[in-house]
mmCIF file with all atom_site columns, C-alpha atoms and ligand atoms in Angstrom:
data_model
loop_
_atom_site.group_PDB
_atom_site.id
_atom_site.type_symbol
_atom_site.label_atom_id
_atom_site.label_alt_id
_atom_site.label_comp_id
_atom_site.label_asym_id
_atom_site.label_entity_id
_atom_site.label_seq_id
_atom_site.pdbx_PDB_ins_code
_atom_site.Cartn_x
_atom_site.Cartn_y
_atom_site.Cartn_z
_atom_site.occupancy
_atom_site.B_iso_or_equiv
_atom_site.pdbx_formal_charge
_atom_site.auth_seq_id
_atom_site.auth_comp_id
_atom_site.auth_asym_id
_atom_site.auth_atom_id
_atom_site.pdbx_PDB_model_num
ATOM   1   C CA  . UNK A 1 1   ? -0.789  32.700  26.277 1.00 62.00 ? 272 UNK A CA  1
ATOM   2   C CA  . UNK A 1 2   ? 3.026   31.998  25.892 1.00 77.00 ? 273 UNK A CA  1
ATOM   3   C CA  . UNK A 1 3   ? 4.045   30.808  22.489 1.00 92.00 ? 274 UNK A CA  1
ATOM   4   C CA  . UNK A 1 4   ? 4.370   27.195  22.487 1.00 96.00 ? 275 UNK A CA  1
ATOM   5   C CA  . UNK A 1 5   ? 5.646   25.120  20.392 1.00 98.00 ? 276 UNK A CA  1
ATOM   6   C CA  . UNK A 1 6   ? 4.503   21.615  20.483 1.00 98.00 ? 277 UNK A CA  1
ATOM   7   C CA  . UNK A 1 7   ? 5.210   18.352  19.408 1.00 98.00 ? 278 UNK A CA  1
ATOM   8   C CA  . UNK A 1 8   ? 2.394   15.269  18.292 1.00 98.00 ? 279 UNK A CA  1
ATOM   9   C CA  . UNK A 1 9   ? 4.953   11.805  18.070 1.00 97.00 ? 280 UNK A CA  1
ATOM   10  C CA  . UNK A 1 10  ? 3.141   8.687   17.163 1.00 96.00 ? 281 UNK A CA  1
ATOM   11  C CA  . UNK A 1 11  ? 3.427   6.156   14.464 1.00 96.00 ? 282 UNK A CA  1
ATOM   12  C CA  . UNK A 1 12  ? 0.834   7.532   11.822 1.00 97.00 ? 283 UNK A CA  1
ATOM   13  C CA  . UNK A 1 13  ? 0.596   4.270   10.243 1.00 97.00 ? 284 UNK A CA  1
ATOM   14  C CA  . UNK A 1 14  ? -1.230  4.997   8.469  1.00 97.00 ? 285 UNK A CA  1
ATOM   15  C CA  . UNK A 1 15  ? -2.584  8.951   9.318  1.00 98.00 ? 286 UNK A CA  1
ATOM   16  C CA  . UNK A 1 16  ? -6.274  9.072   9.961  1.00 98.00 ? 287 UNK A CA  1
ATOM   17  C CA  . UNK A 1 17  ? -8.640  11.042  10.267 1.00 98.00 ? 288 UNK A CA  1
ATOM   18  C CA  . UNK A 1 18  ? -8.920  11.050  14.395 1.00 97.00 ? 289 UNK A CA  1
ATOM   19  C CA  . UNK A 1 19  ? -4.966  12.128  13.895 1.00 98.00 ? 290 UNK A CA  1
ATOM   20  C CA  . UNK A 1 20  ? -5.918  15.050  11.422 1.00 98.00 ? 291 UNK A CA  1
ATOM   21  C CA  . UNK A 1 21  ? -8.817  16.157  13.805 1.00 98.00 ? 292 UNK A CA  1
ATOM   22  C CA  . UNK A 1 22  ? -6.286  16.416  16.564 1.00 98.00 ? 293 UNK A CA  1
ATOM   23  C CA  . UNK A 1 23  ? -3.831  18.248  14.656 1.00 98.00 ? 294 UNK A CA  1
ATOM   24  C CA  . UNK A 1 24  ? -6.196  21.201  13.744 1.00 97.00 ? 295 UNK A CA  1
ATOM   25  C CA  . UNK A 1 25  ? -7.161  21.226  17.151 1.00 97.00 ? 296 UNK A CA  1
ATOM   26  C CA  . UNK A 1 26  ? -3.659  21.861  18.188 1.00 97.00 ? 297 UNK A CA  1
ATOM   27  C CA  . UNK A 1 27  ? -3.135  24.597  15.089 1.00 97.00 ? 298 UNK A CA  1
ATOM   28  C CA  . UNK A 1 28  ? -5.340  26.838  16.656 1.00 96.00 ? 299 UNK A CA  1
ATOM   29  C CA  . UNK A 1 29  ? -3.653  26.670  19.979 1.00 96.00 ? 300 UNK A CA  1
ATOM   30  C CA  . UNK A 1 30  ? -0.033  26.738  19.775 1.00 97.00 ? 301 UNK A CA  1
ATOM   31  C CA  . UNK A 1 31  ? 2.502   28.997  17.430 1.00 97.00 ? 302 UNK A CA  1
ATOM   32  C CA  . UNK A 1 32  ? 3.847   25.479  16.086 1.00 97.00 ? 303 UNK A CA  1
ATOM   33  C CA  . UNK A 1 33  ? 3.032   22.278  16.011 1.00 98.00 ? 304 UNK A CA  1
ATOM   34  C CA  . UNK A 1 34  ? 5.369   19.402  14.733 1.00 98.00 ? 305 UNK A CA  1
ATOM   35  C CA  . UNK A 1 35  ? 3.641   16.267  13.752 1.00 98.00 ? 306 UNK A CA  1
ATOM   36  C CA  . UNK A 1 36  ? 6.591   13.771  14.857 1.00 98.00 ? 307 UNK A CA  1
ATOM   37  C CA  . UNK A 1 37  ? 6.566   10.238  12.889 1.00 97.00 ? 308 UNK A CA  1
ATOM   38  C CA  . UNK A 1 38  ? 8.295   7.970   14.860 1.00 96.00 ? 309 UNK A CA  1
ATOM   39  C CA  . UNK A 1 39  ? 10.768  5.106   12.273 1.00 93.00 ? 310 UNK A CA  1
ATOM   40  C CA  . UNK A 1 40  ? 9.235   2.461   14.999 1.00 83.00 ? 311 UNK A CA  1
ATOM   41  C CA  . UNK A 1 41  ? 10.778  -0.133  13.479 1.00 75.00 ? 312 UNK A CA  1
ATOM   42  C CA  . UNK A 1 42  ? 9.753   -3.119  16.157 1.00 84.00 ? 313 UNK A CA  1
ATOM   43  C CA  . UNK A 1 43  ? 6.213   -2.001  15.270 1.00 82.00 ? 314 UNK A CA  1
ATOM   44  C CA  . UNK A 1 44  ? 6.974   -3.028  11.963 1.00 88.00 ? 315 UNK A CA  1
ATOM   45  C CA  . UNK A 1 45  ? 5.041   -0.524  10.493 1.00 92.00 ? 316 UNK A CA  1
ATOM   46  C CA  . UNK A 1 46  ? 2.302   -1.442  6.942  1.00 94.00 ? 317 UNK A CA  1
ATOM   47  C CA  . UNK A 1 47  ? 4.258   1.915   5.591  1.00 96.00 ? 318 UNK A CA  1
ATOM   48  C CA  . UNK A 1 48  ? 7.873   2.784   5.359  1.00 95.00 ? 319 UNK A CA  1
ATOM   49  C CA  . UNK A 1 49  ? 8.820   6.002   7.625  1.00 96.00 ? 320 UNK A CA  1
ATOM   50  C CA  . UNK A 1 50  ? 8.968   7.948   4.180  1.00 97.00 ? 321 UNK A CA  1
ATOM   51  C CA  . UNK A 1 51  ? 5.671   6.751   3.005  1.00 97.00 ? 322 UNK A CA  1
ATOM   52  C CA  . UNK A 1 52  ? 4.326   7.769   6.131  1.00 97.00 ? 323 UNK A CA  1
ATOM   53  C CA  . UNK A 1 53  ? 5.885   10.900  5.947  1.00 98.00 ? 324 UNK A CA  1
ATOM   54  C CA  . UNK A 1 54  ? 4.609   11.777  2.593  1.00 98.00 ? 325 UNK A CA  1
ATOM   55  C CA  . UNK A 1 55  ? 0.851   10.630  3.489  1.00 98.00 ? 326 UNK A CA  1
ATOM   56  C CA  . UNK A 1 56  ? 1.211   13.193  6.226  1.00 98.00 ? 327 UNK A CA  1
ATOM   57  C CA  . UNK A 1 57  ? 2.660   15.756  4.221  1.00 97.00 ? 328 UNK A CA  1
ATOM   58  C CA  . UNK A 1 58  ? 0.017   15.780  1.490  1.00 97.00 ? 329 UNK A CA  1
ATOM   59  C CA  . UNK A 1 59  ? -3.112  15.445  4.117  1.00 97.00 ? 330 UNK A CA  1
ATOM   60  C CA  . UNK A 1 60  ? -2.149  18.675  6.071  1.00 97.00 ? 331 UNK A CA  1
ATOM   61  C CA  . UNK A 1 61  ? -0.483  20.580  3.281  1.00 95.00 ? 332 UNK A CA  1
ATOM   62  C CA  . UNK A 1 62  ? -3.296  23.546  3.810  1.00 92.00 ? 333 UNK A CA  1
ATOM   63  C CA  . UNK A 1 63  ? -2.300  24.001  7.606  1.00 93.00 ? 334 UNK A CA  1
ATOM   64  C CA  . UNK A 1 64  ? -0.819  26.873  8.369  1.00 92.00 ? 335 UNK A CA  1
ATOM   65  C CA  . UNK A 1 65  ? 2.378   26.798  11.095 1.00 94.00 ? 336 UNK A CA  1
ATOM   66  C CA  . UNK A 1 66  ? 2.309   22.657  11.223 1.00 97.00 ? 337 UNK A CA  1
ATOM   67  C CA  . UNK A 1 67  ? 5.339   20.644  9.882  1.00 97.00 ? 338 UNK A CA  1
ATOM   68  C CA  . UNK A 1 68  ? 5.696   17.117  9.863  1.00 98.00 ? 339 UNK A CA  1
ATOM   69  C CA  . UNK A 1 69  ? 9.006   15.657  10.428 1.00 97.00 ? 340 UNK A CA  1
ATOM   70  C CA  . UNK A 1 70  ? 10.461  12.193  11.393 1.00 97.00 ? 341 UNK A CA  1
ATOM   71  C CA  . UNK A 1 71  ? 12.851  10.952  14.003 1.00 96.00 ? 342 UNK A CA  1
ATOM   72  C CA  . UNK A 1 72  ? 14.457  7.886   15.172 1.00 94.00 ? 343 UNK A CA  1
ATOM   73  C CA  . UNK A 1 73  ? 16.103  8.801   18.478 1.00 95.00 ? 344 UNK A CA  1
ATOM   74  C CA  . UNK A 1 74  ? 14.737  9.585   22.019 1.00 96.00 ? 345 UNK A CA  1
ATOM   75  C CA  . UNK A 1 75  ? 11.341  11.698  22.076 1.00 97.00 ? 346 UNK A CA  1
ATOM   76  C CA  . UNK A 1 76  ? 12.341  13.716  24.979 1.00 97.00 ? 347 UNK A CA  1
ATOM   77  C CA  . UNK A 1 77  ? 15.713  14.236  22.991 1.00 97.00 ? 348 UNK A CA  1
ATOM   78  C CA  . UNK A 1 78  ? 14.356  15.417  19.987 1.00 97.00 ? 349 UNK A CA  1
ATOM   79  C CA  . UNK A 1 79  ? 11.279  17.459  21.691 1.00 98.00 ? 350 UNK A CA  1
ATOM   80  C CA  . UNK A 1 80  ? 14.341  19.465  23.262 1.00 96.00 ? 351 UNK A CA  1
ATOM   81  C CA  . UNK A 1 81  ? 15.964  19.676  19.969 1.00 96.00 ? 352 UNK A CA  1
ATOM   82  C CA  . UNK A 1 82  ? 13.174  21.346  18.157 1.00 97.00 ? 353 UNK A CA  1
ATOM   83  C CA  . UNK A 1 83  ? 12.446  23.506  21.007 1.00 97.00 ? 354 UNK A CA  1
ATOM   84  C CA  . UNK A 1 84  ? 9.523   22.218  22.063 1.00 98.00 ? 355 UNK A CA  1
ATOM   85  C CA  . UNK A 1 85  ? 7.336   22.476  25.375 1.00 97.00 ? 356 UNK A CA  1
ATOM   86  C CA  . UNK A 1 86  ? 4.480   20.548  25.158 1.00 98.00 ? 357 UNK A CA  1
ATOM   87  C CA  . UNK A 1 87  ? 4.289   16.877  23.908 1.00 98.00 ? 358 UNK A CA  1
ATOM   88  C CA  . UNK A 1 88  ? 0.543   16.552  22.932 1.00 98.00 ? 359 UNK A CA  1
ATOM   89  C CA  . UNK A 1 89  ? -1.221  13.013  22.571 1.00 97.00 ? 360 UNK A CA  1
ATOM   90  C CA  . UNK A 1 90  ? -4.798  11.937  21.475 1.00 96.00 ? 361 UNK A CA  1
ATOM   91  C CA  . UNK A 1 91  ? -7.155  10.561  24.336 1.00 95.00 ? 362 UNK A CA  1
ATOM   92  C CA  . UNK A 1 92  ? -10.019 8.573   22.929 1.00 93.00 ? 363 UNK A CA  1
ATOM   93  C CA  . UNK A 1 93  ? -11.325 6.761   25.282 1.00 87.00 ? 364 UNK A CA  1
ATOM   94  C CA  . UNK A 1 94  ? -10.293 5.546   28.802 1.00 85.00 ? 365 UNK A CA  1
ATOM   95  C CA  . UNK A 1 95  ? -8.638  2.360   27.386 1.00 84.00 ? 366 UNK A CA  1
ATOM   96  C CA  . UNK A 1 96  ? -6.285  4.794   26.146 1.00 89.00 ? 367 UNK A CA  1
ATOM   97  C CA  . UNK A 1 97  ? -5.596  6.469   29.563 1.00 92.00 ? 368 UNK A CA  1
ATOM   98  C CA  . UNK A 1 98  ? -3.701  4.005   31.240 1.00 93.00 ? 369 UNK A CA  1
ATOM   99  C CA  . UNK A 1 99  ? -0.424  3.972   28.800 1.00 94.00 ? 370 UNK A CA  1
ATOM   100 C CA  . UNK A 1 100 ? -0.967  7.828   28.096 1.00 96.00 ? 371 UNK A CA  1
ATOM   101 C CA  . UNK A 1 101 ? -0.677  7.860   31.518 1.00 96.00 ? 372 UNK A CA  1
ATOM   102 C CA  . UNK A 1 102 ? 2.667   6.137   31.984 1.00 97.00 ? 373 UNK A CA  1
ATOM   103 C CA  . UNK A 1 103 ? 4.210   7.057   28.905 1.00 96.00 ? 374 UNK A CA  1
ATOM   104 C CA  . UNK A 1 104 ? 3.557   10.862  30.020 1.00 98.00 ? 375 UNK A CA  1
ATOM   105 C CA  . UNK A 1 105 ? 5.075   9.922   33.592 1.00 98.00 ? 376 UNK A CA  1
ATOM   106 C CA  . UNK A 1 106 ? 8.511   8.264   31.911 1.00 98.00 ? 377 UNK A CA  1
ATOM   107 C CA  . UNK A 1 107 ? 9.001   11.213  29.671 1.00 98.00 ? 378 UNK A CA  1
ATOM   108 C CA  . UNK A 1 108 ? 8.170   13.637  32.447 1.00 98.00 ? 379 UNK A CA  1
ATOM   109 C CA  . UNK A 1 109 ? 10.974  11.649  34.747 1.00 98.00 ? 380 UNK A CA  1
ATOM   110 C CA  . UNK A 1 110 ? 13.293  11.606  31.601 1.00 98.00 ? 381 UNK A CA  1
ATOM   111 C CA  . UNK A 1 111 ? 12.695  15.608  30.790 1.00 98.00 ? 382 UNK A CA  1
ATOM   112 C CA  . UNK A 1 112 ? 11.117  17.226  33.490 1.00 98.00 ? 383 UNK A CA  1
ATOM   113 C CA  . UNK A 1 113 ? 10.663  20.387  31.553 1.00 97.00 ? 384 UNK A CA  1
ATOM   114 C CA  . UNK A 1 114 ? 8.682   19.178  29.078 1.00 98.00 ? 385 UNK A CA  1
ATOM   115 C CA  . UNK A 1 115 ? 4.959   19.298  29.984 1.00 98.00 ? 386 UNK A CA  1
ATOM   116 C CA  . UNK A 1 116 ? 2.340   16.454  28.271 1.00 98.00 ? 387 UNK A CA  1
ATOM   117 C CA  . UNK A 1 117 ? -1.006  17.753  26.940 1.00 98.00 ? 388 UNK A CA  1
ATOM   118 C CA  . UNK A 1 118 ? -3.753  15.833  25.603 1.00 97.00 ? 389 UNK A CA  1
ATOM   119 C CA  . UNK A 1 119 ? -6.332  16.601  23.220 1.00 97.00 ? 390 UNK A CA  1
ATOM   120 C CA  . UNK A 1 120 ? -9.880  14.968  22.543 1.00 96.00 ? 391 UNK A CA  1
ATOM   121 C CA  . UNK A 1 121 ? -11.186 14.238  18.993 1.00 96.00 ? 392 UNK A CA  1
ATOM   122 C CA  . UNK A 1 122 ? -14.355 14.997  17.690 1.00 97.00 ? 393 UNK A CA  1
ATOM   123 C CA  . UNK A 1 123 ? -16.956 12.125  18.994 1.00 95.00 ? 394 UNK A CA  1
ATOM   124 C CA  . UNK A 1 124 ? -17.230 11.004  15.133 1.00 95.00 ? 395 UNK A CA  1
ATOM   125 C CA  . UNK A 1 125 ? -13.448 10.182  15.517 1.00 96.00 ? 396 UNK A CA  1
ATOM   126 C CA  . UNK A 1 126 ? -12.894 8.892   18.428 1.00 95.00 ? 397 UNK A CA  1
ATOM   127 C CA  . UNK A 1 127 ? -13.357 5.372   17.858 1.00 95.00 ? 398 UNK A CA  1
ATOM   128 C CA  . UNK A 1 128 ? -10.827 5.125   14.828 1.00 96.00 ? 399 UNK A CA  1
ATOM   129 C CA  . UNK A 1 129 ? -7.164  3.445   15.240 1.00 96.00 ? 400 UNK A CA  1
ATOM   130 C CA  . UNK A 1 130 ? -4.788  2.768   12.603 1.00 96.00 ? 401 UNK A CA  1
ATOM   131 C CA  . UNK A 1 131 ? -5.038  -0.890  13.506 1.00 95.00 ? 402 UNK A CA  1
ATOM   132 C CA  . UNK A 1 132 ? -8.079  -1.302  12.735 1.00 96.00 ? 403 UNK A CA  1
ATOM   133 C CA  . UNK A 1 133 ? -8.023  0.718   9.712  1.00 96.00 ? 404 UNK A CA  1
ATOM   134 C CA  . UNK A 1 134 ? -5.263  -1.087  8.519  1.00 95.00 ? 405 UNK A CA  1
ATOM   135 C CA  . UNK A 1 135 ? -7.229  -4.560  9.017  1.00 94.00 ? 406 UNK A CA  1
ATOM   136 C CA  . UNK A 1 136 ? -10.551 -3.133  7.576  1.00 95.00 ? 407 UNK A CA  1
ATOM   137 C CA  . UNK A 1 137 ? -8.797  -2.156  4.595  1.00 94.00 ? 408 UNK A CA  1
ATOM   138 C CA  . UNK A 1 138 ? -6.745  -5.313  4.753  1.00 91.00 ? 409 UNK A CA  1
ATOM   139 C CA  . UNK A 1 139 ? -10.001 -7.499  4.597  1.00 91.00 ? 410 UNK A CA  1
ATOM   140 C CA  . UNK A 1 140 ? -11.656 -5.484  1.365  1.00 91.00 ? 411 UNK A CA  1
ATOM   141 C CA  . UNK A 1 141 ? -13.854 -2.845  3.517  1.00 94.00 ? 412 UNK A CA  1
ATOM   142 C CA  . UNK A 1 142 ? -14.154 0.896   3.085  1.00 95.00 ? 413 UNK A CA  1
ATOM   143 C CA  . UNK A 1 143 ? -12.056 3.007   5.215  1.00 96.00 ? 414 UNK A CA  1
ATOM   144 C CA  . UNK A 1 144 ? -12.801 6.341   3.681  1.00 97.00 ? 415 UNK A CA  1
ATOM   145 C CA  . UNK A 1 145 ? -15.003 7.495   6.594  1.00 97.00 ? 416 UNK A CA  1
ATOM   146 C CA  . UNK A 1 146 ? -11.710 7.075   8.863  1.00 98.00 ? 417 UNK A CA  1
ATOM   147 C CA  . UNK A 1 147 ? -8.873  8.490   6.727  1.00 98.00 ? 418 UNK A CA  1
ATOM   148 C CA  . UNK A 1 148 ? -8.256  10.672  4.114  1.00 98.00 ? 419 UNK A CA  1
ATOM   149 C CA  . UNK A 1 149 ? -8.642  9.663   0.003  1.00 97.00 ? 420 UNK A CA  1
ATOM   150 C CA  . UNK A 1 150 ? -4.993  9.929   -0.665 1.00 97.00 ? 421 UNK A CA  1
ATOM   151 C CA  . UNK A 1 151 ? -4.410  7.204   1.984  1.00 97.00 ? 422 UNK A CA  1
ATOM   152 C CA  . UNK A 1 152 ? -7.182  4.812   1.183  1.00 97.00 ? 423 UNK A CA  1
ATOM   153 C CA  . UNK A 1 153 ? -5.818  5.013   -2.163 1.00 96.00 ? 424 UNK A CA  1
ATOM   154 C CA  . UNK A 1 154 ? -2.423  4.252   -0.709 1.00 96.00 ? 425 UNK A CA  1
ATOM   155 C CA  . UNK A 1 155 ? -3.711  1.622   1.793  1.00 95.00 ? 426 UNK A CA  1
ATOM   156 C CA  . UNK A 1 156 ? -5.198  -0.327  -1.212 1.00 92.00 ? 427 UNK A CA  1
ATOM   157 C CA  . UNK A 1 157 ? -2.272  -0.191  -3.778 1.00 92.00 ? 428 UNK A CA  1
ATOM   158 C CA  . UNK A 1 158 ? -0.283  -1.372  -0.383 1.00 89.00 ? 429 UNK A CA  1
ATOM   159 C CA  . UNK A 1 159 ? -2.449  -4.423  0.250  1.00 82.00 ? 430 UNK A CA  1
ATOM   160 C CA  . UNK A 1 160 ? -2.672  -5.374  -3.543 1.00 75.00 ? 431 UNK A CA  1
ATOM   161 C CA  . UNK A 1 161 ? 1.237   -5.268  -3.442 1.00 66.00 ? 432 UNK A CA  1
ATOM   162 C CA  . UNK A 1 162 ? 0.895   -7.575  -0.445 1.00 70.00 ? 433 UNK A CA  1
ATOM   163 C CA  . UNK A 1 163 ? -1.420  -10.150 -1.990 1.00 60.00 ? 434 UNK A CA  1
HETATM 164 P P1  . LIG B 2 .   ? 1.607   5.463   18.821 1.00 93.79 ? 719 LIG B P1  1
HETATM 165 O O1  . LIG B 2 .   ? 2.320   4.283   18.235 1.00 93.79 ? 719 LIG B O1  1
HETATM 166 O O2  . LIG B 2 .   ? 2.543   6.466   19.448 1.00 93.79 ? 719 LIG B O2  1
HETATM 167 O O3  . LIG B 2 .   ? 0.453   5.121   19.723 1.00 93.79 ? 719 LIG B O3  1
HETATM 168 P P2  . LIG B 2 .   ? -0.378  6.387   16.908 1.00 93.79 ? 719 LIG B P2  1
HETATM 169 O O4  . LIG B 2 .   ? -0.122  6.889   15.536 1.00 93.79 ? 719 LIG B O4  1
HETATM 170 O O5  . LIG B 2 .   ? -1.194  5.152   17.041 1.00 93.79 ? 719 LIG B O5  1
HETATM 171 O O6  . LIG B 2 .   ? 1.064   6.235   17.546 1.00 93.79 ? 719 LIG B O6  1
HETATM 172 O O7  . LIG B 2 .   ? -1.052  7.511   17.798 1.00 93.79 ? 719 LIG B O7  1
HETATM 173 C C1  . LIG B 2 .   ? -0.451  8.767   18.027 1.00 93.79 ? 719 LIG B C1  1
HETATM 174 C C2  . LIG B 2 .   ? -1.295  9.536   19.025 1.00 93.79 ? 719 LIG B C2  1
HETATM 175 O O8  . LIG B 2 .   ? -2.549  9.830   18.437 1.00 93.79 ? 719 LIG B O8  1
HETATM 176 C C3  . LIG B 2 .   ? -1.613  8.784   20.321 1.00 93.79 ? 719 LIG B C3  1
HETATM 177 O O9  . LIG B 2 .   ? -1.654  9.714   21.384 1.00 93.79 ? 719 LIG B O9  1
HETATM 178 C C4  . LIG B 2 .   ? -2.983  8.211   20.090 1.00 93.79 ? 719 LIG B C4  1
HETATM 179 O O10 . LIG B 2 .   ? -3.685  8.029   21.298 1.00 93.79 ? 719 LIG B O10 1
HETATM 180 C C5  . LIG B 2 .   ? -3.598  9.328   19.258 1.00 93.79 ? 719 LIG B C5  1
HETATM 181 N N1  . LIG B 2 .   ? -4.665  8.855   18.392 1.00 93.79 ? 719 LIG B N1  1
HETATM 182 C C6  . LIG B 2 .   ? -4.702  7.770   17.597 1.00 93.79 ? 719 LIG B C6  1
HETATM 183 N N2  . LIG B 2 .   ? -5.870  7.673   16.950 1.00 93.79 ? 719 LIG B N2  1
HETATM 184 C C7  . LIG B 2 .   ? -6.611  8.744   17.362 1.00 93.79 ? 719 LIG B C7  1
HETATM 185 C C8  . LIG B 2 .   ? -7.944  9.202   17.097 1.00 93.79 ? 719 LIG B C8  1
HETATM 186 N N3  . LIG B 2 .   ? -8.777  8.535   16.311 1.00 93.79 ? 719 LIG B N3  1
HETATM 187 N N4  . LIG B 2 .   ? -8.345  10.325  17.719 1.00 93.79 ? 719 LIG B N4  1
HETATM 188 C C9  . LIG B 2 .   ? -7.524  10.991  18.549 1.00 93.79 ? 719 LIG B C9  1
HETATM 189 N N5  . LIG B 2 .   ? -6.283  10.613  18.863 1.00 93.79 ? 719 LIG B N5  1
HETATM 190 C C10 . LIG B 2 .   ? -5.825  9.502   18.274 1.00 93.79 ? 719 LIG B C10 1
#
């Protein structure tokens, strides 16, 4: 196999544990894989780019050849940038499909070069969204079965900040 470098944008907000699972995936396939945190700003994301940065940093800290970095302009721009080939998404389920599907035709039109490669979770993942961890958490429940301690901990001093 060629070696690939290959880039996983999303919004990590916050990173869970259907994210993680992905990422290892992806370590064991490619020479290197950059987790790309979009600023999303019209999302208006629970956590600022730079906490979401810093959530990612300290989850995957023990991967070897993964790097985490954020960005603000094009995807397709960036990808090219860092010298990536492959942009690699998360399929759960086939609710997801349909705007996988598009987004992966619009960058393909935009950057024809760069090819889009999804990955599956593990089944005990694959119902697990930042939305709805964010909510769960938001309404007192325990999210530590869907993301890591360091950012339940950081979900709940969020959400007492809030209140
Ligand atoms: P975005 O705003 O780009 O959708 P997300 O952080 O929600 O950003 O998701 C980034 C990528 O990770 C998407 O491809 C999404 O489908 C995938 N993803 C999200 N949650 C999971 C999960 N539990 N298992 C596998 N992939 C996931």
């Amino acid at each position: 196999m060629k070696k690939i470098i290959a880039i996983y944008p999303g919004t990590f907000d916050p990173l869970t544990k259907g994210h993680s699972d992905i990422i290892k995936r992806a370590a064991t396939l490619f020479e290197h894989v950059i987790v790309a945190i979009a600023a999303n700003p019209t999302k208006t994301p629970v956590f600022n780019l730079h906490e979401r940065v810093q959530l990612a940093e300290s989850v995957l800290a023990k991967l070897d050849d993964v790097e985490i970095c954020s960005f603000d302009n094009l995807l397709v721009e960036f990808a090219k940038q860092r010298g990536a080939q492959v942009i690699l998404r998360g399929l759960r389920a086939v609710s997801d499909f349909e705007y996988e599907f598009q987004l992966a035709g619009m960058n393909r039109k935009l950057e024809p070069t760069l090819e889009t490669m999804f990955l599956m979770p593990a089944e005990q993942y694959a119902y697990i969204s930042s939305s709805l961890v964010r909510e769960i958490a938001g309404l007192g429940g325990d999210v530590s079965d869907f993301v890591h301690e360091e950012v339940r901990t950081a979900l709940t001093a969020k959400l007492k900040l809030k209140n």
